[in-house]
mmCIF file of C-alpha atoms in Angstrom:
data_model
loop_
_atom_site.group_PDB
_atom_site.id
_atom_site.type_symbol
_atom_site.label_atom_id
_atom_site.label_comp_id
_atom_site.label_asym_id
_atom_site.label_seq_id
_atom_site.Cartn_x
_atom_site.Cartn_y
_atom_site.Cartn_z
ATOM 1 C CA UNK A 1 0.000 0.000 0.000
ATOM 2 C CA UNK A 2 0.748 4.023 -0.108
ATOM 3 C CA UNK A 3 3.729 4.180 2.508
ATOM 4 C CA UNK A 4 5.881 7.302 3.589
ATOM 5 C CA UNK A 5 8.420 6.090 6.185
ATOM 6 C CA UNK A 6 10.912 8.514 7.686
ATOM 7 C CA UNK A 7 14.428 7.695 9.112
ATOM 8 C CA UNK A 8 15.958 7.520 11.413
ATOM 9 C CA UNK A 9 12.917 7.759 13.987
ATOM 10 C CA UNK A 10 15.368 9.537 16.774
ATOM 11 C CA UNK A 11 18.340 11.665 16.471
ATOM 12 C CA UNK A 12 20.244 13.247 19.268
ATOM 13 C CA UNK A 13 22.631 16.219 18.250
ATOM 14 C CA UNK A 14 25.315 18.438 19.984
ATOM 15 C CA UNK A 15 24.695 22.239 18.810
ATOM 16 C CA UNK A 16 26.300 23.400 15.992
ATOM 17 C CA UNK A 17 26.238 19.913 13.965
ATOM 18 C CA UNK A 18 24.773 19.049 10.632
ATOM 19 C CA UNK A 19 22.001 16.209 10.210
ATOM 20 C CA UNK A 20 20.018 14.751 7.100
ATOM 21 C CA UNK A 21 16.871 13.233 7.394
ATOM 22 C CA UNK A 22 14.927 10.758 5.066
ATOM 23 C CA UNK A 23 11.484 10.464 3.848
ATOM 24 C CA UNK A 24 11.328 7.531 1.448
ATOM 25 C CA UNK A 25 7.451 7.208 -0.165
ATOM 26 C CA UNK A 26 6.080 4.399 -2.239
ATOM 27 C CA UNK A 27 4.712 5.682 -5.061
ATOM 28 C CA UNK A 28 5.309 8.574 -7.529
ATOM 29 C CA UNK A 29 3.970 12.302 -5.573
ATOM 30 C CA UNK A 30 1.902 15.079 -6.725
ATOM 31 C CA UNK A 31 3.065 17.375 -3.506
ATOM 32 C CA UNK A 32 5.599 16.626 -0.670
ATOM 33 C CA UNK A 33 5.960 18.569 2.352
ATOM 34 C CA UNK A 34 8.138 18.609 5.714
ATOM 35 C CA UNK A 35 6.695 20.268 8.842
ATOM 36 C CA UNK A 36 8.464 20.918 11.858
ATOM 37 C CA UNK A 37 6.634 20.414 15.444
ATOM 38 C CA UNK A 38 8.456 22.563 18.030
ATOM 39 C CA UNK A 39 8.046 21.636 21.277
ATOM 40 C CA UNK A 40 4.597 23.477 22.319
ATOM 41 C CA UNK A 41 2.884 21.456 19.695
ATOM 42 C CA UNK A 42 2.899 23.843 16.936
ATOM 43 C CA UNK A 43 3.318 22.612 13.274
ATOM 44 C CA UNK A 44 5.290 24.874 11.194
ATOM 45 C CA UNK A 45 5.554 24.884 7.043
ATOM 46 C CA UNK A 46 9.372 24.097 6.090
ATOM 47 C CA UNK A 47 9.010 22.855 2.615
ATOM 48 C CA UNK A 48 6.542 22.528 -0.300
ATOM 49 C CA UNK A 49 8.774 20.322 -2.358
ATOM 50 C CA UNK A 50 7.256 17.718 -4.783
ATOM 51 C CA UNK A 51 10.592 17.903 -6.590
ATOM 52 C CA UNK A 52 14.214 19.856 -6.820
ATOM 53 C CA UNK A 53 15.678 21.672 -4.223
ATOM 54 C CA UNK A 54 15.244 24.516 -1.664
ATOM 55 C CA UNK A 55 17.098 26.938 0.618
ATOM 56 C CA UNK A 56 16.081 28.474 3.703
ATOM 57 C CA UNK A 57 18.367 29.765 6.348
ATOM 58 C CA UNK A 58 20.178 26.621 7.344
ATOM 59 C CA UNK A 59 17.749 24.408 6.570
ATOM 60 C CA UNK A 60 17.119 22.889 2.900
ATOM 61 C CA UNK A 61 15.455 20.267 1.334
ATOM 62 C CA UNK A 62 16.068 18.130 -1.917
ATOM 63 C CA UNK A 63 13.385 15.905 -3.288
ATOM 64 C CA UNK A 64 14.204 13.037 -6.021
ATOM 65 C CA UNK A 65 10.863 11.800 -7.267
ATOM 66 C CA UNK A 66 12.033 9.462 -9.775
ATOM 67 C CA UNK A 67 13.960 7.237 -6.943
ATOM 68 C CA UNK A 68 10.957 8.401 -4.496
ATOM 69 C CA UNK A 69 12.877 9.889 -1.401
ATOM 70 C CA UNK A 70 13.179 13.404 -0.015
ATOM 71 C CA UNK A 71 16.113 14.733 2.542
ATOM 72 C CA UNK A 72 15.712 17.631 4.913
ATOM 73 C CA UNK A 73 19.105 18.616 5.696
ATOM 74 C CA UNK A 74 20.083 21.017 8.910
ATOM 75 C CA UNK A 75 23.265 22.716 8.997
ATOM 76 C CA UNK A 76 24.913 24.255 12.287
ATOM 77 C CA UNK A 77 22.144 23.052 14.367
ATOM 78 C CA UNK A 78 20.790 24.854 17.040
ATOM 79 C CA UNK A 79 18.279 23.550 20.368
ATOM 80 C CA UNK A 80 15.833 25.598 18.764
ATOM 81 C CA UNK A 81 15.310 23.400 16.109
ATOM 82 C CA UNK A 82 14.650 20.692 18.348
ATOM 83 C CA UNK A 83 11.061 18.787 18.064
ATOM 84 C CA UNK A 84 9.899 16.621 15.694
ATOM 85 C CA UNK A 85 10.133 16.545 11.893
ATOM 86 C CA UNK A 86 7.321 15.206 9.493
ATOM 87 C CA UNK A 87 7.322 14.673 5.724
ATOM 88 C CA UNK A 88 4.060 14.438 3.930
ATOM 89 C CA UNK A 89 3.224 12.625 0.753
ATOM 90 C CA UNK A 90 0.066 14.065 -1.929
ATOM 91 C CA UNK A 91 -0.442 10.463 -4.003
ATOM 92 C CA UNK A 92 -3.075 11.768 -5.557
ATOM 93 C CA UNK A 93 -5.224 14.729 -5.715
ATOM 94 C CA UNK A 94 -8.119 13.472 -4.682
ATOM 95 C CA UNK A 95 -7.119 12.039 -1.396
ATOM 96 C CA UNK A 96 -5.570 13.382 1.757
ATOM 97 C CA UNK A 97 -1.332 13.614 2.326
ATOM 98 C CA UNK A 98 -0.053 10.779 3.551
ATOM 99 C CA UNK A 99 2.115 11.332 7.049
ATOM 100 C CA UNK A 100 5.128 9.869 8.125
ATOM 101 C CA UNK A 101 5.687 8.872 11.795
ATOM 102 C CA UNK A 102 7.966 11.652 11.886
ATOM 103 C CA UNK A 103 12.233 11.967 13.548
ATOM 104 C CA UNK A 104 12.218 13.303 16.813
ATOM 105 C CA UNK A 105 15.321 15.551 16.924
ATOM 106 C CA UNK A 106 17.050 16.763 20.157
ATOM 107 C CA UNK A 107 19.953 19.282 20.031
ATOM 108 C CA UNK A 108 21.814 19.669 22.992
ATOM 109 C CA UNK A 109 23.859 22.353 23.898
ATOM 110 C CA UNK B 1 -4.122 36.150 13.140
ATOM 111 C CA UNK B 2 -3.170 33.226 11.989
ATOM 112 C CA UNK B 3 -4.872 31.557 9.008
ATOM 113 C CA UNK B 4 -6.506 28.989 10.186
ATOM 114 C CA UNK B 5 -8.332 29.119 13.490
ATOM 115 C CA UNK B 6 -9.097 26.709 16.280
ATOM 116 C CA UNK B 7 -10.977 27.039 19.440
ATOM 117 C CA UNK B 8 -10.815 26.129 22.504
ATOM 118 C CA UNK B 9 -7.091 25.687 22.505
ATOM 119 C CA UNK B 10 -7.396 23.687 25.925
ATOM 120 C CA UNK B 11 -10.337 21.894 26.933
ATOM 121 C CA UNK B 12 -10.558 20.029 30.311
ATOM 122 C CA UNK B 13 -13.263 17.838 29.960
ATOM 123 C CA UNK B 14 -15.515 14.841 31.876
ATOM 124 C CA UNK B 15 -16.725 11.321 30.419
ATOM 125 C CA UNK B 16 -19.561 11.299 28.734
ATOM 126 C CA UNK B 17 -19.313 15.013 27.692
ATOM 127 C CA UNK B 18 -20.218 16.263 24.755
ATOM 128 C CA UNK B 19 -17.596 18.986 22.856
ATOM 129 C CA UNK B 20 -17.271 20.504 20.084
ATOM 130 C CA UNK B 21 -13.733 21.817 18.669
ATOM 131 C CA UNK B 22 -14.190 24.563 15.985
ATOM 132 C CA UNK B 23 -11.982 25.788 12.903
ATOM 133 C CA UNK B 24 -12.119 28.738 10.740
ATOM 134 C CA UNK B 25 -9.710 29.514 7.938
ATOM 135 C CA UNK B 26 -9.074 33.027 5.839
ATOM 136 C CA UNK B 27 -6.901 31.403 3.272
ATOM 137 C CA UNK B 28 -9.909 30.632 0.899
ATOM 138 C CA UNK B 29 -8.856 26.932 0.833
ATOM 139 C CA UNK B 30 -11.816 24.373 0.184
ATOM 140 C CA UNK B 31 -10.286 21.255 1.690
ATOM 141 C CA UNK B 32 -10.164 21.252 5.612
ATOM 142 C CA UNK B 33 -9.086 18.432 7.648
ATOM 143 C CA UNK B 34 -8.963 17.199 11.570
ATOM 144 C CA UNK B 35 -6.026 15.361 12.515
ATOM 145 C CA UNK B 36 -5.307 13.690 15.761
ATOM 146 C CA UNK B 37 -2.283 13.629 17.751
ATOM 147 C CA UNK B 38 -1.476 11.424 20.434
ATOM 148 C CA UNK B 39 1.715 12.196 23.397
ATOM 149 C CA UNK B 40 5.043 10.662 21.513
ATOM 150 C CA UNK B 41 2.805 9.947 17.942
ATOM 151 C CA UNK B 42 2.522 11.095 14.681
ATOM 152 C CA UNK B 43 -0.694 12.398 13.010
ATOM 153 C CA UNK B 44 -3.636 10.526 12.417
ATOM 154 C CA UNK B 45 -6.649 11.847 10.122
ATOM 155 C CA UNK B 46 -10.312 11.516 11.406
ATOM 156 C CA UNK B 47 -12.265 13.400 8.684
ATOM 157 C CA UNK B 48 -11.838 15.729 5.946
ATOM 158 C CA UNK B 49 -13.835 17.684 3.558
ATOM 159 C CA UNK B 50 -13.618 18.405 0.082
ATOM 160 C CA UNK B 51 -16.306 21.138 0.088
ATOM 161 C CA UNK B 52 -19.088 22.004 1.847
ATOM 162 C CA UNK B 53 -21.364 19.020 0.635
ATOM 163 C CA UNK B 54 -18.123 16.721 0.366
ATOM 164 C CA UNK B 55 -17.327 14.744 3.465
ATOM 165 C CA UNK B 56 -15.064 11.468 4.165
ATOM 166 C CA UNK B 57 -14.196 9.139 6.923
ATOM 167 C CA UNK B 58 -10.189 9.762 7.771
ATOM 168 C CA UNK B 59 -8.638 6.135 9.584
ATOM 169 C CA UNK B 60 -10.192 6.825 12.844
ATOM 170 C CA UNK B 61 -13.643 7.983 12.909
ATOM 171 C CA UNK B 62 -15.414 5.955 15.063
ATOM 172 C CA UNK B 63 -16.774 8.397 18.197
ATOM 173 C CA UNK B 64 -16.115 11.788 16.590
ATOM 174 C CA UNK B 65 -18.616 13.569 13.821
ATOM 175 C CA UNK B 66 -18.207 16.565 12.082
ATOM 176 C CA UNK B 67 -20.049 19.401 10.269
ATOM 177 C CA UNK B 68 -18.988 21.432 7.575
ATOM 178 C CA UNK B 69 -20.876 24.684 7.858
ATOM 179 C CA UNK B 70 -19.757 26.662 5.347
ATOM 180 C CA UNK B 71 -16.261 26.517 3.311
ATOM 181 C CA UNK B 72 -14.352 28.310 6.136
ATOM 182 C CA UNK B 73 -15.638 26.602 9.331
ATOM 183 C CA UNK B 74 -15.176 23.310 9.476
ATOM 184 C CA UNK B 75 -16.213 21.520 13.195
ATOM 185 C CA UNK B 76 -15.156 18.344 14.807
ATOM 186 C CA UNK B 77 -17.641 17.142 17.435
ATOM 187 C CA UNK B 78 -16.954 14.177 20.484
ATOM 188 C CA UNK B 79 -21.051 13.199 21.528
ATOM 189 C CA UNK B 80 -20.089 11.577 24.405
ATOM 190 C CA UNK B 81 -15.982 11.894 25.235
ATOM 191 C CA UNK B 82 -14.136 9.394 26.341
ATOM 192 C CA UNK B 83 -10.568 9.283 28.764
ATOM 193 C CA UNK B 84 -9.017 7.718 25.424
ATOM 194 C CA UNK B 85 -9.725 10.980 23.243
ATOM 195 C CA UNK B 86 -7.310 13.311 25.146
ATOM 196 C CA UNK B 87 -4.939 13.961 22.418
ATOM 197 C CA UNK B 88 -4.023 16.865 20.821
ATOM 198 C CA UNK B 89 -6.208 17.751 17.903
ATOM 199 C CA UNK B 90 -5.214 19.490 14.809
ATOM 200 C CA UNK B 91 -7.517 21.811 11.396
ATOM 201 C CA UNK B 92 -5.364 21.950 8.280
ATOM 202 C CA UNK B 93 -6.485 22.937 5.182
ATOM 203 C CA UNK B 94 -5.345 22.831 1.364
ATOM 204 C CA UNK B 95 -6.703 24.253 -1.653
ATOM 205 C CA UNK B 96 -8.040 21.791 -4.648
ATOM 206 C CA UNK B 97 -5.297 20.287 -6.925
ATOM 207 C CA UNK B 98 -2.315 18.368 -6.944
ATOM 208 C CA UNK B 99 0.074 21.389 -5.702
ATOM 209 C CA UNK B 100 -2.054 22.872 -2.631
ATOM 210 C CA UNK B 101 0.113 23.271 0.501
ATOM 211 C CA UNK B 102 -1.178 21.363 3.630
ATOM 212 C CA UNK B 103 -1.687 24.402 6.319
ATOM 213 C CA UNK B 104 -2.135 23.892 10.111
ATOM 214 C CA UNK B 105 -4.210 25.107 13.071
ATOM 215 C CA UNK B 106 -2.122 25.798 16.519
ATOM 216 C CA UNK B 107 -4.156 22.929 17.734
ATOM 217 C CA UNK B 108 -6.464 22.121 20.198
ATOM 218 C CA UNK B 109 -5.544 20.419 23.885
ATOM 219 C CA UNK B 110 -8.223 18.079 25.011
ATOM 220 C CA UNK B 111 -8.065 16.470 27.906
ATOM 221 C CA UNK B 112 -10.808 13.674 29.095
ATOM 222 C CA UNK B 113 -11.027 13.199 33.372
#
């Protein structure tokens, strides 16, 4: 079936170092997103990335449809970017994004 | 103010209850959903709406109902709540099409005694 799995589930950082996330999906996407969910609950855009790349700040995000995976990448990281991170899959447009269980990310200082 | 709306943000709440969590949006989006969080998990969709006369079942229904009153408001309702709904309840919307961006509410805290 449709499957978006994210890896690794946990990551535990010192400030200041880079990481690289993974969202692999099953099938070909029409839309693919990454949200971040700071510690008070709130989800916040990152990326609208169905394909290519993107730049913002230290964070970017590259998305190769054709072998189905997508990388968040976070340079120089800081505990404010600490929560969890979810990727979200569009299959088709007439059903809803499908969610990954998300990496919880802790940066320590 | 943020986009999209949703009220209460905490709820404390007794068995057997009945609640109603509301969301309004200003984007103009016609596709609203509810989501449900639980402590540690990820997201977990209990309806959404493609329009105002356009309603589906998300993966976990059963106990919750919801109204779609006109494209901006979009309510989730518990008829009688139980200690196993406290969870942490999210709107999001998207506009029609393959490229709409998924949009969040801040969430709503429910809590069942």
């Amino acid at each position: 079936g449709i499957q978006v799995e994210q890896s690794p589930p946990d990551l535990i950082l010192q400030e200041g170092a880079n990481s690289t996330l993974r969202c692999n999906f099953s099938d070909s996407v029409n839309n693919l997103q990454w949200f971040h969910q700071n510690p008070w609950g709130q989800l916040i855009n990152l990326f609208y990335i169905p394909s290519g790349t993107k730049q913002n700040g230290r964070l970017s995000a590259t998305t190769v449809a054709t072998e189905r995976y997508s990388l968040l990448y976070i340079s120089s990281s800081q505990t404010t970017d600490s929560g969890v991170y979810f990727c979200a899959a569009l299959f088709s447009g007439n059903t809803p994004l499908v969610f990954g269980k998300g990496t919880r990310l802790s940066v320590i200082a | 103010d943020a986009d999209v709306t949703q009220t209460p943000r905490n709820r404390i709440t007794k068995t057997g209850k009945r609640i109603m969590l509301e969301c309004s949006q200003t984007k103009g989006h016609d596709r609203m959903y509810w989501y449900r969080q639980d402590p540690g998990l990820g997201l977990r969709l209990i309806y959404y709406s493609f329009d105002v006369k356009d309603i589906n079942k998300g993966e976990i229904s059963d106990g919750y109902s919801v109204s779609r009153q006109a494209q901006a408001k979009f309510s989730l309702s518990l008829e009688s709540a139980i200690p196993n709904q406290t969870a942490l309840y999210f709107c999001a919307t998207r506009r029609t099409g393959d490229s709409g961006e998924l949009f969040f509410g801040e969430g709503s805290r429910l809590t069942v005694l």
